[in-house]
Coordinates of C-alpha atoms in Angstrom, one line a residue:
M1477 CA 77.2 64.3 182.9
D1478 CA 78.9 65.1 180.0
Q1479 CA 80.2 68.5 181.8
L1480 CA 81.0 70.0 177.6
S1481 CA 77.7 69.4 176.1
A1482 CA 76.0 70.9 179.5
M1483 CA 77.9 73.9 179.2
R1484 CA 76.9 74.2 175.4
A1485 CA 73.6 73.5 176.5
F1486 CA 74.0 76.4 179.1
V1487 CA 75.3 78.8 176.6
R1488 CA 72.8 77.8 174.4
V1489 CA 70.2 78.8 176.5
V1490 CA 71.4 81.7 177.5
E1491 CA 71.9 83.1 174.0
M1492 CA 68.1 81.6 172.9
G1493 CA 66.0 83.4 175.8
N1494 CA 64.3 79.9 176.7
F1495 CA 64.7 76.1 176.5
T1496 CA 62.6 75.1 173.9
R1497 CA 64.5 77.5 171.4
A1498 CA 67.5 76.2 173.0
A1499 CA 66.6 72.7 172.2
E1500 CA 65.7 73.4 168.1
A1501 CA 68.9 74.8 168.0
L1502 CA 71.0 71.5 169.3
S1503 CA 68.9 69.4 167.6
L1504 CA 67.8 67.7 171.1
P1505 CA 64.7 67.1 172.9
K1506 CA 63.7 69.7 176.1
A1507 CA 63.9 67.6 178.4
T1508 CA 67.5 66.6 177.6
V1509 CA 68.9 70.2 177.9
T1510 CA 66.6 71.1 181.5
N1511 CA 68.7 67.5 182.8
L1512 CA 71.8 69.1 181.3
I1513 CA 71.6 72.4 182.8
Q1514 CA 70.4 70.7 186.0
G1515 CA 73.3 68.4 186.3
L1516 CA 76.0 71.6 185.4
E1517 CA 74.2 73.0 188.4
A1518 CA 74.2 70.6 190.7
H1519 CA 78.3 69.8 189.9
L1520 CA 79.0 73.4 190.3
H1521 CA 76.5 73.4 193.6
T1522 CA 75.3 76.8 192.3
K1523 CA 72.1 78.4 190.6
L1524 CA 73.0 79.2 186.9
L1525 CA 69.8 80.4 185.8
N1526 CA 66.2 81.8 187.4
R1527 CA 63.3 80.2 185.3
T1528 CA 59.9 81.8 185.3
T1529 CA 56.6 80.7 183.0
R1530 CA 58.0 82.9 180.2
R1531 CA 62.1 83.4 180.6
V1532 CA 64.7 82.7 181.5
M1533 CA 67.3 85.5 183.6
V1534 CA 70.9 84.5 184.3
T1535 CA 72.2 84.7 187.9
T1536 CA 75.4 86.7 188.6
D1537 CA 77.4 83.1 189.1
G1538 CA 75.4 82.3 186.0
A1539 CA 76.8 85.2 183.8
L1540 CA 80.4 84.2 185.1
Y1541 CA 80.6 81.2 184.0
Y1542 CA 78.7 82.3 180.8
E1543 CA 81.9 84.5 180.2
R1544 CA 84.1 81.8 180.7
A1545 CA 81.9 79.1 179.1
T1546 CA 81.9 81.3 175.6
Q1547 CA 85.6 81.2 175.6
I1548 CA 86.7 77.2 176.4
I1549 CA 84.0 76.3 173.7
S1550 CA 85.5 79.2 171.1
Q1551 CA 89.0 77.7 172.0
L1552 CA 87.9 74.5 171.6
D1553 CA 86.0 74.9 168.4
E1554 CA 88.7 77.0 166.7
L1555 CA 91.3 73.9 168.1
D1556 CA 88.6 71.1 166.0
T1557 CA 88.7 73.4 162.9
S1558 CA 92.8 74.0 163.1
L1559 CA 93.1 70.1 162.7
S1560 CA 90.4 68.8 160.8
N1561 CA 92.0 71.5 158.0
S1562 CA 95.4 71.1 159.1
H1563 CA 96.4 68.6 155.6
L1564 CA 94.6 72.0 153.9
S1565 CA 97.4 74.7 152.5
P1566 CA 97.3 77.9 155.4
S1567 CA 96.1 81.5 153.8
G1568 CA 95.3 84.7 154.5
R1569 CA 97.0 87.8 156.5
L1570 CA 99.7 86.7 159.2
R1571 CA 100.7 89.9 161.3
V1572 CA 103.8 89.2 163.2
E1573 CA 106.1 91.4 165.4
M1574 CA 109.9 91.4 166.1
A1575 CA 113.0 93.8 166.4
G1576 CA 114.9 94.7 163.7
A1577 CA 117.9 92.7 164.3
F1578 CA 115.9 89.6 164.2
A1579 CA 114.1 90.6 160.6
D1580 CA 117.0 91.8 158.8
W1581 CA 119.6 89.3 160.6
I1582 CA 117.6 86.0 160.4
V1583 CA 113.9 86.1 159.2
I1584 CA 113.8 88.5 156.4
P1585 CA 116.6 86.3 154.2
A1586 CA 114.3 83.2 154.7
L1587 CA 111.0 84.3 153.9
H1588 CA 111.6 83.3 150.3
D1589 CA 111.7 79.7 152.1
F1590 CA 108.1 80.1 153.8
H1591 CA 107.0 81.9 151.0
A1592 CA 107.8 78.8 148.8
R1593 CA 106.2 76.6 151.2
F1594 CA 103.1 78.2 151.9
P1595 CA 102.3 80.6 148.8
D1596 CA 98.7 81.8 150.4
I1597 CA 100.0 83.2 153.8
R1598 CA 100.9 86.9 153.3
V1599 CA 103.0 88.6 156.4
D1600 CA 103.2 91.6 157.6
L1601 CA 106.3 92.1 159.6
G1602 CA 106.0 95.1 162.3
V1603 CA 109.5 95.6 162.8
G1604 CA 110.8 97.3 166.4
D1605 CA 111.7 96.9 170.0
R1606 CA 108.5 98.7 170.9
P1607 CA 106.0 97.6 173.2
V1608 CA 103.1 96.1 171.5
D1609 CA 99.1 95.9 172.4
Y1610 CA 99.2 92.3 170.7
L1611 CA 94.6 92.2 170.6
A1612 CA 94.4 95.8 170.1
E1613 CA 97.3 96.0 167.0
N1614 CA 95.6 92.0 165.7
V1615 CA 99.3 90.7 166.0
D1616 CA 99.4 87.0 165.7
C1617 CA 102.4 86.4 167.2
A1618 CA 106.3 87.9 167.7
L1619 CA 110.0 86.7 167.6
R1620 CA 111.2 88.4 171.4
G1621 CA 114.5 88.4 173.0
G1622 CA 114.1 88.4 177.3
V1623 CA 111.1 86.9 179.3
P1624 CA 108.4 88.5 177.9
P1625 CA 106.8 91.1 180.8
D1626 CA 103.1 90.5 180.0
Q1627 CA 102.2 87.0 181.9
S1628 CA 99.2 86.5 179.8
L1629 CA 101.1 85.5 176.7
I1630 CA 101.7 82.3 175.6
A1631 CA 105.7 81.9 175.5
R1632 CA 107.6 79.4 173.7
R1633 CA 111.3 79.9 174.2
V1634 CA 113.1 78.5 171.5
S1635 CA 116.7 79.4 172.0
E1636 CA 119.0 81.9 173.7
V1637 CA 121.2 84.4 172.3
S1638 CA 124.8 84.4 173.0
M1639 CA 126.4 87.5 173.6
V1640 CA 129.6 88.6 173.3
T1641 CA 131.5 91.9 174.3
C1642 CA 133.2 94.5 171.5
A1643 CA 134.4 98.0 170.7
A1644 CA 135.2 99.5 167.6
P1645 CA 139.2 100.0 166.9
R1646 CA 139.0 103.9 167.1
Y1647 CA 137.3 103.6 170.7
L1648 CA 140.3 101.6 171.9
E1649 CA 142.5 103.7 170.2
K1650 CA 141.5 106.5 171.8
H1651 CA 140.5 104.9 175.6
G1652 CA 142.9 101.8 175.8
T1653 CA 141.2 98.2 176.2
P1654 CA 139.4 97.4 179.7
Q1655 CA 140.7 94.7 181.6
H1656 CA 137.8 94.2 184.4
P1657 CA 134.2 94.8 183.8
S1658 CA 134.5 97.2 187.0
E1659 CA 136.1 99.3 184.4
L1660 CA 132.7 100.0 182.3
E1661 CA 131.6 101.8 185.6
Q1662 CA 134.5 104.1 185.8
A1663 CA 137.4 104.4 183.6
H1664 CA 135.0 103.2 179.7
H1665 CA 131.7 103.9 178.5
C1666 CA 129.6 101.7 177.2
V1667 CA 126.8 102.2 174.5
S1668 CA 123.6 100.9 176.3
Y1669 CA 120.6 100.1 175.7
F1670 CA 117.1 101.0 177.7
M1671 CA 114.0 99.0 177.7
A1672 CA 111.0 100.9 175.7
Q1673 CA 108.4 99.3 178.3
N1674 CA 109.8 101.4 181.2
N1675 CA 113.1 103.1 179.9
R1676 CA 115.4 101.5 182.3
A1677 CA 118.7 101.1 181.1
M1678 CA 119.7 97.3 180.9
T1679 CA 122.8 96.0 183.2
F1680 CA 125.3 94.1 181.8
D1681 CA 126.0 90.9 183.5
F1682 CA 129.2 89.1 183.3
E1683 CA 130.6 85.6 184.5
R1684 CA 134.1 84.0 185.2
A1685 CA 135.1 80.7 187.1
G1686 CA 131.7 81.3 189.0
E1687 CA 132.2 85.3 190.1
K1688 CA 129.2 87.1 188.8
L1689 CA 128.9 91.0 188.4
E1690 CA 126.0 93.2 187.8
I1691 CA 127.6 96.1 185.9
N1692 CA 125.5 99.4 185.6
A1693 CA 127.8 100.8 182.6
R1694 CA 128.6 104.7 182.1
Y1695 CA 127.5 105.8 178.5
V1696 CA 127.3 108.1 176.4
V1697 CA 124.2 107.4 174.3
A1698 CA 121.5 104.5 174.9
V1699 CA 119.3 103.2 172.3
N1700 CA 116.3 101.2 172.4
D1701 CA 116.4 99.2 168.7
A1702 CA 119.5 96.6 168.4
R1703 CA 120.1 97.5 164.9
S1704 CA 121.0 101.4 165.9
Y1705 CA 122.9 99.4 169.1
M1706 CA 125.1 97.9 166.3
T1707 CA 125.7 101.1 164.5
A1708 CA 126.5 103.3 167.8
A1709 CA 128.9 100.3 168.9
L1710 CA 130.5 100.3 165.0
S1711 CA 131.0 104.0 165.4
G1712 CA 133.2 104.2 168.5
L1713 CA 130.9 105.4 170.8
G1714 CA 131.4 103.0 173.6
I1715 CA 131.6 99.3 174.8
S1716 CA 128.6 96.9 173.6
P1717 CA 128.2 93.4 174.6
L1718 CA 126.3 92.3 171.4
P1719 CA 124.6 89.7 170.2
Y1720 CA 127.2 87.3 168.5
F1721 CA 124.8 86.1 165.1
M1722 CA 125.0 90.1 164.4
A1723 CA 129.1 90.8 165.3
T1724 CA 130.3 87.8 164.0
D1725 CA 131.0 89.5 160.5
A1726 CA 131.7 92.9 161.9
L1727 CA 134.7 91.0 163.9
A1728 CA 135.7 88.9 161.0
R1729 CA 136.4 92.3 159.1
G1730 CA 138.2 94.1 162.3
D1731 CA 135.5 96.6 162.6
L1732 CA 134.5 95.5 165.9
V1733 CA 137.4 93.8 168.0
R1734 CA 136.3 91.5 171.5
V1735 CA 137.2 92.9 174.7
L1736 CA 136.8 91.1 177.8
P1737 CA 137.1 87.8 176.4
E1738 CA 137.8 85.6 179.6
W1739 CA 134.5 86.7 181.0
R1740 CA 131.0 85.2 179.7
T1741 CA 128.3 88.0 179.0
E1742 CA 124.9 86.4 180.0
P1743 CA 123.2 85.0 176.8
I1744 CA 119.6 86.1 176.2
P1745 CA 116.6 83.7 176.3
L1746 CA 114.9 83.9 172.7
Y1747 CA 110.6 83.3 172.5
V1748 CA 108.1 82.9 170.3
V1749 CA 105.0 84.9 172.1
Y1750 CA 101.5 84.8 170.8
P1751 CA 98.5 85.8 172.5
P1752 CA 96.4 82.8 173.6
N1753 CA 93.1 83.3 171.5
R1754 CA 95.2 83.2 168.2
H1755 CA 97.6 80.4 169.1
L1756 CA 95.6 77.4 167.7
S1757 CA 95.5 79.2 163.9
N1758 CA 96.5 77.3 161.6
K1759 CA 98.5 80.1 159.2
V1760 CA 100.0 80.8 162.9
R1761 CA 100.9 77.5 163.4
V1762 CA 102.9 76.8 160.7
F1763 CA 105.0 79.8 160.6
V1764 CA 106.1 79.5 164.3
D1765 CA 106.8 75.7 163.5
W1766 CA 109.0 77.4 160.4
M1767 CA 110.4 79.9 162.5
V1768 CA 111.7 77.3 165.5
R1769 CA 113.5 75.4 163.2
L1770 CA 114.8 78.7 161.3
V1771 CA 115.9 80.1 164.6
A1772 CA 117.7 76.1 165.3
D1773 CA 119.6 76.4 162.0
R1774 CA 121.0 79.7 162.4
K1775 CA 122.4 78.1 165.8
L1776 CA 121.8 81.3 167.7
D1777 CA 123.0 79.9 170.8
R1778 CA 126.7 79.8 169.9
P1779 CA 129.2 80.6 171.8
P1780 CA 131.9 83.1 170.7
E1781 CA 135.0 81.6 169.3
N1782 CA 137.7 82.5 171.8
P1783 CA 140.0 84.2 171.1
I1784 CA 138.6 86.3 168.4
T1785 CA 141.9 88.4 166.9

């Protein structure tokens, strides 16, 4: 039995309400449609339809199967359309979400290249670290740091973001330089980062020669946006593990100084995520592929130089 053909026949029978109209819509003999449905029921070992002389009624199992079957058929049709049109120039509005740091440091400076390649795609870029309802807000894809908490999303790990622990000179002049991560829980302050999903402050993970520490740092201020986190560090509000790509220029200028250089701060995994019902769109596919190449070119997983002076 061709299960896909049987699935399509079943869906059309449910939508048309009887076998005759479904057969006409499918351009198949009525007997063929009947045989496909009977074969499908035999394969599934359950009754999907109750038939009378005048109408067709969907059983409880049939209703469940119809719901899933329509999703599968829709995804297959979208895949066929996407691949058959892959040679055409994608177009339309693309809704993208990402943190401000990724937008400002990585994506926006390179968007002219994407526009040159795909001039008919309009990018609506939502910037921030807030939780997003991808379906309700019609978001096509996002670039996110950390493991996505929503398991229903398709998540493609594209890199990891190297971290470096820093402080502003004004902070170190006032409070001194820590010699061990445990001091961040006792004698020093950090700039903390809290997750918008649950308002919990992040812990800082350090490693040296196989020794691993999880630090619940004291803080004066906690923020939930990466750019504000950087600004707070530059303002001397505390010691901060920062993404190295954000801190590089400030370290070179002397606006930040590296601390605890012998301790490695755990890198942050970087994912491109998208809802499962949209991942086959041609415009989404070309943007995701472009963003993956961009992240690779930026070498976000590059370890901090050691030492930094």
